[in-house]
XYZ file of C-alpha atoms in Angstrom:
576
model
C 31.680 -16.656 -4.588
C 34.609 -15.669 -6.804
C 35.026 -12.176 -8.262
C 34.417 -13.469 -11.802
C 31.152 -15.096 -10.727
C 30.004 -11.861 -9.109
C 30.840 -9.904 -12.267
C 28.907 -12.380 -14.381
C 25.972 -12.072 -11.994
C 26.001 -8.247 -12.221
C 26.214 -8.430 -16.029
C 23.305 -10.887 -16.057
C 21.142 -8.464 -14.079
C 21.961 -5.645 -16.531
C 21.290 -7.810 -19.607
C 17.978 -9.021 -18.135
C 16.859 -5.413 -17.576
C 17.824 -4.414 -21.146
C 16.063 -7.450 -22.607
C 12.914 -6.666 -20.631
C 12.800 -3.078 -21.905
C 13.420 -4.145 -25.491
C 10.728 -6.838 -25.412
C 8.198 -4.426 -23.946
C 8.947 -1.816 -26.631
C 8.567 -4.333 -29.440
C 5.320 -5.882 -28.204
C 1.762 -4.639 -27.943
C 0.661 -3.744 -24.399
C -1.987 -6.431 -24.641
C 0.065 -9.208 -26.251
C -0.280 -12.400 -24.264
C -2.277 -10.594 -21.559
C -5.359 -12.432 -20.228
C -8.688 -10.655 -20.358
C -9.589 -9.263 -16.988
C -13.065 -8.359 -15.673
C -12.244 -4.676 -16.336
C -9.842 -3.442 -18.986
C -9.697 -1.164 -22.006
C -10.154 -2.018 -25.656
C -8.068 -0.604 -28.517
C -10.196 2.544 -28.717
C -9.772 3.277 -25.008
C -13.412 2.663 -24.056
C -14.402 0.528 -21.090
C -15.460 -3.025 -21.602
C -16.686 -5.623 -19.154
C -16.382 -9.364 -19.655
C -17.597 -12.090 -17.332
C -15.879 -15.011 -19.080
C -14.802 -16.018 -22.605
C -17.778 -16.148 -24.942
C -19.984 -13.921 -22.799
C -21.726 -10.884 -24.192
C -19.593 -7.731 -24.073
C -20.435 -4.252 -22.843
C -18.319 -1.721 -24.799
C -18.693 2.019 -24.244
C -22.143 1.480 -22.693
C -23.471 -0.535 -25.698
C -24.716 -4.082 -25.220
C -23.422 -6.150 -28.141
C -23.673 -9.667 -29.489
C -20.491 -10.295 -31.445
C -19.927 -6.980 -33.242
C -23.622 -6.052 -33.723
C -24.907 -3.471 -31.182
C -28.358 -4.246 -29.777
C -29.189 -1.458 -27.347
C -27.366 1.341 -25.506
C -27.684 0.684 -21.763
C -25.461 3.434 -20.303
C -27.703 5.560 -18.102
C -30.622 3.111 -17.947
C -32.174 2.610 -14.489
C -31.023 -0.411 -12.492
C -33.971 -2.698 -11.765
C -32.213 -5.326 -9.651
C -28.732 -6.109 -8.279
C -28.002 -9.789 -7.645
C -24.946 -10.910 -5.662
C -23.327 -14.314 -6.214
C -20.500 -14.979 -3.726
C -18.530 -18.139 -4.476
C -16.399 -20.334 -2.253
C -12.599 -20.299 -2.349
C -12.569 -23.334 -4.663
C -15.683 -23.434 -6.817
C -15.849 -25.916 -8.435
C -13.608 -28.140 -6.316
C -10.725 -29.331 -8.527
C -10.639 -33.126 -8.961
C -7.626 -35.208 -8.028
C -5.696 -36.405 -5.028
C -5.828 -32.991 -3.316
C -9.588 -32.521 -3.653
C -10.019 -33.178 0.073
C -7.764 -30.179 0.808
C -9.948 -27.885 -1.312
C -13.155 -29.254 0.233
C -11.780 -28.777 3.748
C -10.828 -25.170 2.943
C -14.365 -24.466 1.708
C -15.995 -26.091 4.753
C -13.723 -24.358 7.286
C -14.264 -20.976 5.661
C -17.312 -18.774 6.267
C -18.389 -17.401 2.907
C -18.776 -13.629 2.588
C -22.368 -12.564 3.137
C -24.197 -10.926 0.261
C -25.011 -7.975 2.531
C -21.273 -7.390 3.108
C -20.652 -7.205 -0.642
C -23.709 -5.049 -1.259
C -22.477 -2.499 1.327
C -19.351 -1.884 -0.752
C -21.042 -1.397 -4.129
C -21.396 2.159 -5.424
C -24.736 1.517 -7.107
C -28.113 0.164 -6.025
C -31.566 -0.516 -7.528
C -33.053 2.774 -8.742
C -29.661 4.273 -9.697
C -28.595 4.793 -13.317
C -26.188 2.233 -14.781
C -22.710 3.647 -15.271
C -19.780 1.528 -16.484
C -17.188 3.725 -14.746
C -19.047 3.412 -11.454
C -19.036 -0.374 -11.903
C -15.264 -0.319 -12.455
C -14.846 1.788 -9.323
C -16.969 -0.719 -7.385
C -14.637 -3.490 -8.530
C -11.644 -1.519 -7.221
C -13.505 -1.039 -3.945
C -14.082 -4.786 -3.614
C -10.467 -5.620 -4.496
C -9.213 -3.250 -1.791
C -10.934 -5.385 0.864
C -8.333 -8.165 0.348
C -10.726 -10.966 1.305
C -12.486 -11.495 -2.028
C -12.041 -11.045 -5.775
C -14.724 -9.475 -7.997
C -14.838 -11.837 -10.964
C -17.404 -9.844 -12.938
C -19.958 -7.023 -12.699
C -22.363 -7.359 -15.599
C -25.420 -5.376 -16.702
C -28.114 -7.159 -18.735
C -30.901 -5.148 -20.467
C -34.448 -5.836 -19.263
C -36.816 -3.691 -21.291
C -36.175 -0.048 -20.411
C -33.892 -0.946 -17.475
C -31.023 -3.302 -16.588
C -30.344 -6.078 -14.115
C -26.847 -6.127 -12.616
C -25.121 -9.367 -11.662
C -22.105 -9.263 -9.332
C -19.989 -12.432 -9.052
C -17.216 -12.680 -6.430
C -14.853 -15.365 -5.197
C -13.671 -15.576 -1.595
C -10.088 -15.885 -0.370
C -8.861 -17.797 2.677
C -9.010 -15.271 5.511
C -8.429 -17.146 8.798
C -4.780 -17.903 9.261
C -1.657 -17.429 11.297
C 0.363 -14.845 9.408
C 4.018 -13.977 9.463
C 6.172 -11.137 8.299
C 9.765 -12.221 8.717
C 12.994 -10.548 7.680
C 16.485 -11.870 8.107
C 19.632 -9.998 7.203
C 23.204 -9.921 8.410
C 22.579 -12.751 10.883
C 19.730 -10.850 12.581
C 16.086 -11.875 12.389
C 13.124 -9.561 12.784
C 9.439 -9.769 12.023
C 6.056 -10.658 13.413
C 3.709 -13.572 13.941
C -0.014 -12.861 14.054
C -3.359 -14.583 14.088
C -5.695 -12.645 11.853
C -9.258 -13.008 10.668
C -9.866 -10.555 7.810
C -13.520 -11.434 7.245
C -15.003 -12.206 10.659
C -18.198 -14.307 10.275
C -18.348 -13.191 6.627
C -19.084 -9.603 7.716
C -15.892 -7.976 6.428
C -14.553 -7.122 9.907
C -10.852 -7.647 10.656
C -9.415 -8.846 13.966
C -5.713 -9.418 14.641
C -3.379 -10.307 17.504
C 0.345 -9.971 16.750
C 3.737 -10.540 18.349
C 6.652 -8.577 16.862
C 10.420 -8.648 17.180
C 11.765 -5.419 15.670
C 15.024 -3.465 15.910
C 13.424 -1.314 18.641
C 12.479 -4.393 20.711
C 9.722 -6.967 21.187
C 6.049 -5.977 21.332
C 2.496 -7.308 21.357
C -0.482 -5.690 19.641
C -4.204 -6.004 19.012
C -6.171 -4.420 16.182
C -9.800 -4.239 15.069
C -11.124 -2.757 11.809
C -14.706 -2.369 10.657
C -15.191 -0.883 7.149
C -19.014 -0.783 7.494
C -20.230 -0.040 11.030
C -23.730 -1.540 11.483
C -24.092 -1.769 7.722
C -23.342 1.913 7.068
C -20.468 3.698 5.319
C -18.980 4.659 8.676
C -15.594 3.099 9.432
C -13.919 2.227 12.738
C -10.440 1.109 13.665
C -8.691 0.504 16.975
C -5.085 -0.472 17.705
C -3.296 -1.174 20.954
C 0.228 -2.379 21.586
C 2.810 -2.704 24.312
C 6.400 -3.858 24.464
C 9.936 -3.279 25.653
C 10.174 0.029 23.769
C 6.890 1.497 25.046
C 3.163 1.397 24.354
C 0.859 2.714 21.645
C -2.898 3.154 21.430
C -4.947 4.651 18.615
C -8.550 4.855 17.458
C -10.341 6.419 14.483
C -14.008 6.737 13.562
C -15.764 8.538 10.753
C -17.002 8.681 7.193
C -14.108 8.843 4.688
C -14.154 9.824 1.029
C -14.844 6.179 0.227
C -15.526 6.857 -3.483
C -14.637 9.474 -6.073
C -17.948 11.371 -5.949
C -18.646 11.248 -2.213
C -19.885 14.759 -1.272
C -19.222 14.626 2.484
C -16.577 13.214 4.829
C -15.892 13.639 8.538
C -14.068 11.879 11.328
C -12.134 11.916 14.570
C -8.860 10.167 15.407
C -6.825 9.823 18.593
C -3.431 8.311 19.342
C -1.045 8.112 22.278
C 2.400 6.567 22.463
C 5.244 6.290 24.927
C 8.541 5.036 23.593
C 12.299 4.997 23.863
C 13.552 6.708 20.718
C 16.897 5.431 19.487
C 19.269 7.352 17.191
C 21.825 5.452 15.112
C 25.307 6.314 13.902
C 27.571 3.935 12.009
C 24.954 1.147 12.361
C 24.833 1.210 16.179
C 22.754 3.083 18.769
C 24.532 6.364 19.571
C 21.829 8.000 21.735
C 18.368 7.386 23.132
C 15.735 9.295 25.067
C 12.188 8.881 26.356
C 9.416 10.303 24.190
C 5.694 10.721 24.698
C 3.214 11.768 22.020
C -0.526 12.327 22.204
C -2.733 13.834 19.529
C -6.388 14.215 18.602
C -7.691 15.409 15.242
C -11.149 16.257 13.977
C -11.888 16.877 10.298
C -14.821 17.654 8.038
C -14.752 17.798 4.253
C -16.797 18.442 1.124
C -16.208 17.061 -2.357
C -17.460 17.920 -5.850
C -16.494 17.096 -9.449
C -15.892 19.741 -12.144
C -15.078 18.683 -15.724
C -13.415 15.455 -14.619
C -11.520 17.057 -11.710
C -12.477 16.042 -8.155
C -12.275 19.009 -5.795
C -12.175 18.398 -2.043
C -12.146 20.943 0.775
C -11.211 19.695 4.252
C -11.170 21.653 7.490
C -9.474 20.219 10.574
C -8.425 20.864 14.156
C -5.317 19.168 15.568
C -4.337 18.974 19.233
C -0.822 17.564 19.617
C 1.449 17.280 22.669
C 5.029 16.042 22.301
C 7.556 15.580 25.074
C 11.170 14.512 24.559
C 13.325 13.736 27.560
C 17.052 14.420 27.940
C 19.341 12.467 25.608
C 21.494 9.611 26.903
C 24.612 9.723 24.713
C 27.090 6.975 23.896
C 30.773 7.866 23.476
C 31.379 9.484 20.094
C 27.721 10.354 19.476
C 27.130 13.277 17.052
C 26.551 16.609 18.862
C 23.173 16.975 17.136
C 21.902 13.986 19.172
C 22.307 15.900 22.431
C 19.433 17.808 24.019
C 17.522 18.429 27.209
C 13.826 18.139 27.910
C 11.733 19.561 25.075
C 7.969 20.112 25.135
C 5.785 21.147 22.215
C 2.055 21.913 22.180
C 0.170 22.421 18.901
C -3.479 23.534 18.631
C -3.846 23.890 14.886
C -6.799 25.042 12.801
C -6.206 24.141 9.144
C -7.822 24.052 5.737
C -6.878 21.863 2.781
C -7.714 22.052 -0.922
C -7.125 18.893 -2.987
C -7.524 18.609 -6.781
C -7.512 15.114 -8.289
C -8.038 13.767 -11.804
C -8.129 9.976 -11.308
C -7.031 7.632 -14.080
C -6.839 4.035 -12.937
C -5.244 1.234 -14.910
C -5.449 -2.462 -14.136
C -2.265 -4.544 -14.264
C -1.133 -8.004 -13.220
C 2.205 -9.316 -11.997
C 3.673 -6.102 -10.588
C 3.724 -6.257 -6.782
C 1.657 -9.444 -6.643
C 1.943 -12.593 -8.686
C -1.790 -13.243 -8.898
C -4.846 -11.095 -9.498
C -5.496 -7.561 -10.686
C -3.676 -4.570 -9.186
C -5.027 -1.024 -9.481
C -2.680 1.894 -10.206
C -3.806 5.530 -10.295
C -1.879 7.356 -13.026
C -3.944 10.516 -12.684
C -2.664 13.895 -11.536
C -3.079 15.338 -8.052
C -2.270 18.616 -6.305
C -2.975 19.661 -2.720
C -2.239 22.583 -0.432
C -2.852 22.705 3.317
C -2.442 25.828 5.448
C -2.958 26.141 9.176
C -2.367 28.260 12.258
C -1.764 27.271 15.903
C -2.355 30.244 18.236
C -1.016 30.560 21.741
C -4.559 31.619 22.667
C -5.790 28.017 22.210
C -2.966 26.529 24.271
C -0.189 26.229 21.687
C 3.443 26.677 22.670
C 3.646 29.723 20.383
C 1.824 31.458 17.547
C 2.901 29.461 14.530
C 1.731 28.536 11.051
C 1.812 25.362 9.030
C 2.005 24.563 5.326
C 1.982 21.394 3.247
C 2.184 21.009 -0.533
C 1.695 17.790 -2.516
C 1.988 16.947 -6.210
C 1.513 13.681 -8.050
C 1.272 12.456 -11.631
C 1.455 9.288 -13.699
C 2.027 8.245 -17.297
C 1.647 5.218 -19.543
C 3.711 4.668 -22.702
C 4.632 1.721 -24.957
C 7.757 1.433 -22.784
C 5.827 1.029 -19.545
C 4.001 3.093 -16.963
C 4.924 4.952 -13.819
C 3.960 7.435 -11.159
C 5.646 10.026 -8.978
C 4.513 11.639 -5.712
C 6.216 14.472 -3.851
C 5.480 16.603 -0.797
C 6.970 19.282 1.442
C 5.616 20.379 4.809
C 6.809 22.748 7.483
C 5.899 24.531 10.691
C 6.329 28.292 10.436
C 7.330 30.747 13.129
C 9.589 33.658 12.195
C 11.396 31.145 9.974
C 10.367 27.704 8.711
C 10.836 24.816 11.159
C 10.687 21.040 10.715
C 10.942 21.183 6.926
C 10.406 17.662 5.569
C 10.611 16.810 1.852
C 9.581 13.472 0.317
C 9.729 12.026 -3.180
C 8.656 8.574 -4.378
C 8.779 7.449 -7.999
C 8.242 4.123 -9.787
C 8.484 2.987 -13.385
C 7.242 -0.452 -14.464
C 7.996 -2.204 -17.740
C 6.160 -5.450 -18.493
C 7.382 -7.908 -21.098
C 5.364 -10.531 -22.953
C 6.623 -13.565 -21.001
C 5.311 -12.897 -17.463
C 8.253 -10.561 -16.875
C 8.153 -7.245 -15.021
C 10.964 -4.734 -14.503
C 10.341 -2.410 -11.547
C 12.453 0.739 -11.070
C 12.051 2.611 -7.791
C 13.373 5.864 -6.288
C 12.766 7.010 -2.716
C 14.044 10.224 -1.179
C 13.361 11.937 2.139
C 15.088 14.780 3.923
C 14.619 16.950 6.993
C 15.915 20.439 7.717
C 15.754 22.275 11.082
C 14.036 19.201 12.484
C 13.883 18.064 16.142
C 16.374 15.450 17.279
C 13.857 12.585 17.047
C 13.838 12.904 13.231
C 16.070 10.296 11.646
C 15.699 8.250 8.457
C 17.470 4.968 7.833
C 17.707 2.090 5.413
C 19.239 -1.346 5.424
C 18.318 -4.985 5.209
C 14.633 -4.365 6.036
C 14.164 -1.341 3.748
C 15.460 -2.347 0.342
C 19.253 -2.451 0.864
C 19.410 -6.212 1.148
C 23.140 -6.972 1.548
C 23.633 -4.759 4.612
C 22.568 -4.625 8.289
C 19.226 -3.197 9.446
C 20.476 0.332 10.171
C 23.340 0.350 7.693
C 22.643 3.983 6.757
C 21.091 6.651 8.992
C 20.882 10.418 8.784
C 18.677 13.430 8.135
C 18.608 12.912 4.340
C 18.409 9.695 2.386
C 18.195 8.489 -1.215
C 17.491 4.865 -2.176
C 17.243 3.377 -5.682
C 16.113 -0.128 -6.605
C 15.806 -2.099 -9.834
C 14.253 -5.557 -9.827
C 13.401 -7.836 -12.746
C 10.603 -10.204 -11.709
C 9.489 -13.359 -13.520
C 6.530 -15.623 -12.873
C 7.643 -19.139 -13.808
C 4.621 -21.204 -12.742
C 0.990 -20.236 -12.091
C -1.105 -21.889 -9.358
C 0.464 -25.309 -9.019
C -2.304 -27.509 -7.592
C -4.247 -24.191 -7.408
C -2.267 -23.473 -4.243
C 1.160 -22.008 -5.117
C 2.599 -19.624 -7.730
C 6.375 -19.534 -8.199
C 8.652 -16.803 -9.499
C 12.216 -15.497 -9.565
C 13.944 -12.116 -9.460
C 17.269 -10.386 -10.132
C 17.882 -7.046 -8.413
C 20.152 -4.077 -7.770
C 19.980 -1.786 -4.695
C 21.779 1.493 -3.977
C 21.459 4.020 -1.130
C 23.217 6.863 0.645
C 22.489 9.000 3.722
C 23.695 12.462 4.818
C 23.659 14.417 8.052
C 23.989 13.481 11.763
C 24.439 9.730 12.057
C 25.660 9.223 8.485
C 29.270 9.717 9.513
C 30.560 10.508 6.026
C 29.394 7.206 4.533
C 29.377 6.842 0.758
C 26.990 5.084 -1.618
C 26.198 1.455 -0.770
C 25.427 -0.956 -3.636
C 24.387 -4.586 -3.892
C 23.166 -7.063 -6.517
C 21.442 -10.394 -6.124
C 18.905 -12.993 -7.156
C 15.849 -14.374 -5.413
C 12.980 -16.862 -5.303
C 9.336 -15.721 -5.070
C 6.353 -17.723 -3.757
C 2.710 -16.601 -3.626
C -0.475 -18.216 -2.291
C -3.143 -17.089 -4.786
C -6.161 -18.054 -2.672
C -4.965 -16.354 0.521
C -6.430 -13.007 1.559
C -2.923 -11.660 2.126
C -1.809 -12.707 -1.356
C 1.629 -11.485 -0.430
C 4.781 -12.486 -2.247
C 7.112 -14.408 0.031
C 10.707 -13.883 -1.025
C 14.094 -15.512 -0.473
C 16.995 -13.324 -1.659
C 20.750 -13.743 -1.885
C 22.452 -10.326 -2.058
C 26.114 -9.525 -2.726
C 27.585 -6.263 -1.308
C 29.561 -4.314 -3.890
C 30.919 -1.061 -2.426
C 31.717 -0.384 0.319
C 32.365 -3.881 1.646
C 31.413 -4.814 5.177
C 34.571 -5.306 7.207
C 36.565 -5.891 4.041
C 34.714 -9.041 2.969
C 32.228 -9.704 0.173
C 30.267 -12.630 1.534
C 26.710 -13.075 0.229
C 23.837 -12.200 2.575
C 20.684 -14.299 2.769
C 17.469 -12.377 3.459
C 13.851 -13.451 3.444
C 10.483 -11.873 4.074
C 6.752 -12.185 3.514
C 6.448 -9.175 1.201
C 8.319 -7.501 -1.638
C 11.494 -5.672 -0.587
C 10.160 -2.343 -1.947
């Protein structure tokens, strides 16, 4: 591509971003937006709609048109009926009707008991519109069905609740492929996300990653024997080592859950590789094993959820001697290093949730839930030598998060800092993630993203990197590596065609990426920039509902080897 064409392309990306912001500022947040099962009316109160023309529940008042009939908020629930629908219901007519019928026949529909297990209300409870909205978020998080409506109908001095869901295709070979700079990485897996309609997930995967090839098996059960207990198990082995992990317990599965507990265990053996100037500069053997038990209590005070969690962590880490390549940074050198942690800790978390429902942000179909509420957490712990720790040491972790919504868009930011503490702080790790989303009236979404991470006084196995697989699309996989990293992305996304033949949604994107790393392995590199355009494809009736992308990125500065050739990259998810 000529220099003038690249300049025109960069200018086009900038003009598209400016146009998107201007259109969003000039339009109402709801202009052109389809009514979703859960949204907010102009006064900010909740409303629930099953389909156009249905009766509306606004602020807990059952209405017919604009005339209120009876207030139902707080009335006892007499009955809860579940109506799970097939993937295609009704089957669309036409030449492809046999495809839709085959999909329905080959698919095992979600059992009503599976859906009922995830609801946060039951007969005998009091009807609460916010609890219904939370139940919808719970169902959406399962990824194998869509809650189309949750509706309460008055029946004398009580209500009947009707829950309607639609299944997604859950049995499929899946792929997650990335290609950049002539190298291809990714995974191929066979996954069933809704085994026998019971909501269990089973997966077998084969991966080719920068660290080597591997095979893995995973099992997840979000409702053990019909309870709220959850179980997950993962096992993997490959050229770079082996990993095994298991977790069992009762999480804080809803906002007002008063009790949570659990136990987790993991063990891994690996060859850790450290990069400098895009190539492996050192490696060493590493073994990690840890077990953690936790128990927590939760309450709500004036809209703030307060959670106390106590935990005990047993962690053993062994790093072998480094094997250095010529010219490797001195910080990559080191002999055998063993660490034992036996930590007792307590955590206090304050959370004021405020969820909003959006469409067309990270997915091209369906509702996405974003929490724009505020959050603060502090965790303090102590690992004594008396319990088997390597030394008497403390631990601290601080987290903050907040979100906002304005006529110019919405966004959220999350930050944390944690550290081990002996006479001085050790292993200080800081993280910051921020996003701002502006949605225009014509199925257009501008996504701005910032990601930062940095380590200070960290062990030699701590290294952060970015490249073709982590949002810097015109450069190799480990283009930038170091102890500190900043990455910025801007992407303007358009949906150009919804559910062709009810099977495919198409879109396009224009993007800009920038990143820089500092510290051992960075080698004095400067900011890397690229611009590009891409094609987006989504399968709306698949449980993954991922956005498959095909991007062409153009490196700006610095160039790779003095050239400016475009780089083709593709993957089965958004780049950031």
